[in-house]
Every structure is written in C-alpha cells, then in structure tokens.
Tab-separated table of C-alpha atoms in Angstrom:
chain	number	residue	atom	x	y	z
A	1	GLN	CA	100.734	91.876	108.011
A	2	VAL	CA	103.117	92.110	111.040
A	3	GLN	CA	101.284	91.661	114.227
A	4	LEU	CA	103.244	92.814	118.017
A	5	GLN	CA	101.512	91.557	121.394
A	6	GLU	CA	103.090	92.234	124.802
A	7	SER	CA	103.177	89.999	127.725
A	8	GLY	CA	103.871	90.799	131.259
A	9	PRO	CA	102.903	90.507	135.026
A	10	GLY	CA	100.284	92.779	135.312
A	11	LEU	CA	101.367	93.619	138.956
A	12	VAL	CA	105.015	94.569	140.273
A	13	LYS	CA	106.029	95.249	143.728
A	14	PRO	CA	108.422	98.362	144.235
A	15	SER	CA	112.000	97.806	143.961
A	16	GLN	CA	111.363	94.690	142.001
A	17	THR	CA	112.034	94.028	138.366
A	18	LEU	CA	109.690	94.470	135.729
A	19	SER	CA	109.985	92.236	132.680
A	20	LEU	CA	107.955	92.280	129.283
A	21	THR	CA	107.962	90.702	126.173
A	22	CYS	CA	107.197	91.442	122.357
A	23	THR	CA	105.877	88.634	120.533
A	24	VAL	CA	106.381	89.555	116.520
A	25	SER	CA	103.965	87.529	114.275
A	26	GLY	CA	103.809	87.840	110.649
A	27	GLY	CA	107.621	89.154	110.440
A	28	SER	CA	111.115	88.657	111.779
A	29	ILE	CA	112.862	90.369	114.094
A	30	THR	CA	116.024	89.420	112.502
A	31	SER	CA	115.698	91.616	110.023
A	32	THR	CA	117.753	94.330	109.579
A	33	SER	CA	115.250	96.648	108.164
A	34	TYR	CA	113.091	97.489	111.439
A	35	TYR	CA	114.083	98.831	114.975
A	36	TRP	CA	111.931	97.115	117.586
A	37	SER	CA	110.723	99.812	120.274
A	38	TRP	CA	109.120	100.119	123.746
A	39	ILE	CA	106.955	103.201	124.755
A	40	ARG	CA	104.614	103.556	127.566
A	41	GLN	CA	101.666	105.551	128.772
A	42	PRO	CA	100.757	106.713	132.521
A	43	ALA	CA	97.172	106.275	132.631
A	44	GLY	CA	95.588	109.886	131.338
A	45	LYS	CA	98.964	110.875	130.331
A	46	GLY	CA	101.327	111.281	127.319
A	47	LEU	CA	103.529	108.438	125.371
A	48	GLU	CA	107.225	108.350	126.663
A	49	TRP	CA	109.728	106.291	124.290
A	50	ILE	CA	111.826	103.862	126.661
A	51	GLY	CA	114.423	102.559	124.212
A	52	ARG	CA	115.088	100.198	120.684
A	53	ILE	CA	116.931	97.594	119.611
A	54	TYR	CA	117.586	95.973	116.204
A	55	SER	CA	118.931	92.776	114.918
A	56	GLY	CA	122.486	93.142	114.612
A	57	GLY	CA	123.104	96.266	116.525
A	58	SER	CA	123.306	97.867	120.293
A	59	PRO	CA	120.596	99.241	121.931
A	60	ASN	CA	119.773	102.622	122.351
A	61	TYR	CA	118.042	103.989	125.555
A	62	ASN	CA	115.839	107.118	126.852
A	63	PRO	CA	118.448	108.737	128.558
A	64	SER	CA	116.221	109.776	131.522
A	65	LEU	CA	115.580	106.020	131.949
A	66	LYS	CA	119.242	104.615	130.669
A	67	SER	CA	120.529	103.514	134.015
A	68	ARG	CA	117.233	100.916	134.747
A	69	VAL	CA	116.579	99.742	131.285
A	70	THR	CA	117.995	96.752	129.316
A	71	ILE	CA	116.324	95.649	125.807
A	72	SER	CA	117.218	92.677	124.378
A	73	LEU	CA	116.334	90.274	121.639
A	74	ASP	CA	115.476	86.630	121.608
A	75	THR	CA	115.303	85.300	117.711
A	76	SER	CA	114.423	81.658	118.556
A	77	GLN	CA	111.063	83.023	119.867
A	78	ASN	CA	110.777	85.845	117.502
A	79	GLN	CA	110.154	88.151	120.761
A	80	PHE	CA	111.901	91.207	122.037
A	81	SER	CA	111.894	92.153	125.885
A	82	LEU	CA	112.069	94.930	128.186
A	83	LYS	CA	113.219	94.659	131.814
A	84	VAL	CA	113.218	97.615	133.738
A	85	THR	CA	114.940	97.638	137.378
A	86	SER	CA	114.040	99.034	140.911
A	87	VAL	CA	110.491	99.916	139.785
A	88	THR	CA	108.216	102.226	141.778
A	89	VAL	CA	104.806	103.764	141.154
A	90	ALA	CA	105.975	106.091	138.428
A	91	ASP	CA	106.701	103.220	136.212
A	92	THR	CA	102.725	102.498	136.525
A	93	ALA	CA	101.568	102.758	132.699
A	94	VAL	CA	100.325	100.707	129.436
A	95	TYR	CA	103.494	99.573	128.044
A	96	TYR	CA	104.019	99.528	124.168
A	97	CYS	CA	105.708	97.369	121.883
A	98	ALA	CA	106.337	99.095	118.377
A	99	ARG	CA	108.109	98.873	115.063
A	100	SER	CA	110.120	101.323	113.022
A	101	PRO	CA	111.657	101.271	109.444
A	102	ARG	CA	115.383	101.778	109.487
A	103	TRP	CA	115.961	102.171	105.836
A	104	ASP	CA	114.601	105.501	105.302
A	105	THR	CA	115.505	107.498	108.618
A	106	ALA	CA	117.581	110.055	107.002
A	107	LEU	CA	115.361	111.361	104.988
A	108	ASN	CA	111.725	110.402	107.103
A	109	GLY	CA	113.064	110.383	110.488
A	110	VAL	CA	111.804	107.309	112.592
A	111	ARG	CA	108.071	106.676	113.078
A	112	PHE	CA	106.375	103.945	114.597
A	113	ASP	CA	104.644	102.002	111.955
A	114	TYR	CA	103.084	99.044	113.971
A	115	TRP	CA	102.160	98.869	117.711
A	116	GLY	CA	101.132	96.148	119.935
A	117	GLN	CA	97.824	96.682	122.259
A	118	GLY	CA	99.566	97.569	125.085
A	119	THR	CA	99.841	95.863	128.719
A	120	LEU	CA	99.033	97.531	131.804
A	121	ILE	CA	101.836	97.497	134.621
A	122	THR	CA	100.699	98.473	137.862
A	123	VAL	CA	103.640	99.016	140.512
A	124	SER	CA	102.055	98.514	143.981
A	125	SER	CA	102.864	96.930	147.054
B	1	ASP	CA	116.351	117.713	125.088
B	2	THR	CA	114.097	118.706	122.375
B	3	GLN	CA	110.562	119.530	123.760
B	4	MET	CA	107.405	119.608	121.944
B	5	THR	CA	104.470	121.589	122.556
B	6	GLN	CA	100.991	121.339	121.025
B	7	SER	CA	98.032	123.502	120.770
B	8	PRO	CA	95.507	123.720	121.805
B	9	SER	CA	95.458	121.108	124.244
B	10	SER	CA	91.675	120.385	123.362
B	11	LEU	CA	89.124	121.203	121.220
B	12	SER	CA	85.332	120.762	120.400
B	13	ALA	CA	84.678	120.357	116.912
B	14	SER	CA	81.098	119.077	114.637
B	15	VAL	CA	81.346	116.778	112.013
B	16	GLY	CA	82.291	118.556	108.532
B	17	ASP	CA	84.374	121.099	110.673
B	18	ARG	CA	88.013	121.762	109.510
B	19	VAL	CA	90.362	121.113	112.199
B	20	THR	CA	93.893	122.230	112.721
B	21	ILE	CA	96.462	121.082	115.312
B	22	THR	CA	99.676	122.551	115.727
B	23	CYS	CA	102.833	121.023	117.114
B	24	ARG	CA	106.325	123.234	117.965
B	25	ALA	CA	109.567	122.208	118.651
B	26	SER	CA	111.712	123.712	120.780
B	27	GLN	CA	114.745	123.525	118.323
B	28	SER	CA	115.065	122.623	114.720
B	29	ILE	CA	113.787	119.143	114.243
B	30	THR	CA	113.740	119.658	110.012
B	31	ASN	CA	111.351	117.129	108.861
B	32	TYR	CA	111.371	114.738	111.158
B	33	LEU	CA	108.173	114.584	112.875
B	34	SER	CA	105.284	112.210	113.064
B	35	TRP	CA	101.485	112.515	113.858
B	36	TYR	CA	99.580	110.118	115.758
B	37	GLN	CA	95.591	109.169	116.564
B	38	GLN	CA	95.039	107.643	119.804
B	39	LYS	CA	91.394	106.296	120.960
B	40	PRO	CA	90.652	105.530	124.553
B	41	GLY	CA	91.971	101.663	125.293
B	42	LYS	CA	93.796	101.781	121.905
B	43	ALA	CA	97.438	101.873	120.783
B	44	PRO	CA	98.490	104.902	118.590
B	45	LYS	CA	97.795	104.937	115.079
B	46	LEU	CA	100.385	106.480	112.637
B	47	LEU	CA	98.630	109.018	110.302
B	48	ILE	CA	101.855	111.122	109.010
B	49	TYR	CA	105.432	111.012	108.933
B	50	ALA	CA	108.171	113.311	107.500
B	51	ALA	CA	106.151	115.995	108.615
B	52	SER	CA	103.995	115.724	105.730
B	53	SER	CA	103.593	112.000	103.887
B	54	LEU	CA	100.272	110.158	104.426
B	55	GLN	CA	100.816	106.727	106.034
B	56	SER	CA	99.464	103.876	103.873
B	57	GLY	CA	95.803	103.471	104.321
B	58	VAL	CA	95.106	106.863	106.335
B	59	PRO	CA	92.113	108.869	104.698
B	60	SER	CA	93.295	111.245	102.655
B	61	ARG	CA	91.450	114.287	104.828
B	62	PHE	CA	94.405	113.819	107.358
B	63	SER	CA	97.243	116.000	106.139
B	64	GLY	CA	100.510	117.796	107.610
B	65	SER	CA	102.726	120.482	106.841
B	66	GLY	CA	105.407	122.336	108.298
B	67	SER	CA	109.252	121.851	108.796
B	68	GLY	CA	111.823	123.290	111.101
B	69	THR	CA	110.169	124.237	114.757
B	70	ASP	CA	106.734	124.582	113.234
B	71	PHE	CA	103.842	122.014	112.092
B	72	THR	CA	100.511	121.334	111.534
B	73	LEU	CA	98.034	118.405	111.453
B	74	THR	CA	94.526	119.530	109.637
B	75	ILE	CA	91.663	117.143	109.247
B	76	SER	CA	89.869	118.778	106.145
B	77	SER	CA	86.337	117.539	106.933
B	78	LEU	CA	86.383	115.833	110.593
B	79	GLN	CA	84.270	112.546	110.548
B	80	PRO	CA	82.407	110.695	113.512
B	81	GLU	CA	85.388	108.244	113.614
B	82	ASP	CA	88.127	110.948	114.322
B	83	PHE	CA	87.347	112.085	117.525
B	84	ALA	CA	90.490	110.925	119.539
B	85	THR	CA	93.431	112.304	120.974
B	86	TYR	CA	96.499	113.429	118.669
B	87	TYR	CA	100.187	113.394	119.368
B	88	CYS	CA	103.040	114.722	117.628
B	89	GLN	CA	106.563	112.921	118.015
B	90	GLN	CA	110.197	114.129	117.086
B	91	SER	CA	112.802	111.853	116.188
B	92	TYR	CA	115.780	114.318	115.208
B	93	SER	CA	117.532	114.331	118.944
B	94	THR	CA	120.585	112.347	118.855
B	95	PRO	CA	121.529	110.494	120.823
B	96	PRO	CA	117.743	108.750	120.199
B	97	GLY	CA	115.469	110.637	122.175
B	98	PHE	CA	112.199	110.650	120.327
B	99	THR	CA	109.808	112.639	122.248
B	100	PHE	CA	106.306	113.180	121.488
B	101	GLY	CA	103.535	115.956	122.351
B	102	PRO	CA	101.286	116.299	125.359
B	103	GLY	CA	98.262	115.349	123.014
B	104	THR	CA	95.516	117.373	121.918
B	105	LYS	CA	91.946	115.923	122.443
B	106	VAL	CA	89.388	116.365	119.640
B	107	ASP	CA	85.790	115.595	121.033
B	108	ILE	CA	82.184	116.627	119.829
B	109	LYS	CA	80.801	120.051	119.905
C-alpha cells in the first residue's frame, strides 16, 4: 500500500522560501499513472489545492499561487517537493501531499485517494 | 473559477440518523465531484468520487448522488466514527484549479 510522508522546517520567517518534501513509499513516483499534488489547510479552515506534477509532464499550479510556487520530482529519492517563495503569515497552514490517479480522469475526474499525514508550517518572525 | 458551497455548515445528529449534506457548484461540473471525511488532526479520507462511486474500503452506508451543479452525500445510518467534517471537491476547472467546498461539520446531538 502506498504511503506518503511530508517533511519540512516547521517554522519559516516572513519573506523567506518554504521548502517541503513528500516521500512516497509502496509505489514509484515515476509511474505515469498518478499525479502528485500539494494541498494546504490553514488552522480551522478549508482545503486549498496548490499544484500537481506527474512523471514526464509539466506541473500545474493553482492560479492564485502560481507566481510563488514550484513543484518538482526527485526520482532518485522517490520524492516530490514544494517551494513557496516570499511567504507571509497567510501561508501558515498544514501542508499535505496527495496522490491522484491519472488513467480515468476523463470519466471520473480527479480525486485524491492517498494523503500524507500533513505537516504544520508556521510563518513567523 | 468554479466556486463550491455546502449546506448546512454544521449539523447535530444522533447515532442511527440518516444524514444528508448538499454541495453546489457555481457552474456545471458534470460528475467531477468527490467527497472527503476529515477528523481532527487527520488528513482527509476519500469517500466518494465521480459523484456516486464508492471508494474501495468505504462502508456502504455512505452514498453520493447528483450531477451538473447539485450534489448530495448521504450517510444512511450515522455511526459513532462518522462524526467529522465533510468536504466536497470539484475537478472540472481548466486549467486545473481544483476547489473544495467549505466543509460541513457533523457532531453529536
């Protein structure tokens, strides 16, 4: 069974760059059958999709965050990563990584079937 | 942008009750609608995809229906482990801009 695990610094200063990694086990991120996404959730609030990537494809980003976000794959480590530049307190949230199947999106849309446990990122000086 | 709304924002129910949650999209999303359950401190769990398909391993008391702009999640007989917050999510937008509803919290009456 696939498992995803986020890792990151916990605390980031305003204006700096946030970097997170998601390690995938029980499956390969080089599989073209899946998208790999980042999703975040501020405390007590709803979920916001940040962006996604898949092996051999270009990343897609939420238009509201596109100018500050980069998602990439590290196939040697079976990981994918997220960078958010120029962070503010509004970027404080629990960040999740998640997987979504690619093969049936035309029929079934995009759903997130496996999630990491989430990692809390606080932006504060 | 496709906006998602949910109603009610919260509800109180008893074990054994039939519970229905509604999700509405600001434009047609055909059947590209998923439902998730989230418990405090945990990641969301996929329950339903393609509006009415039950994710593997999810109890059959959960069901989904709808198409176009109006969707429902029904729990036929609420169990103690079902007290949680439920989110809908659309994936029709292009370029990809998947959006979630604001959530419906189900708590104990």
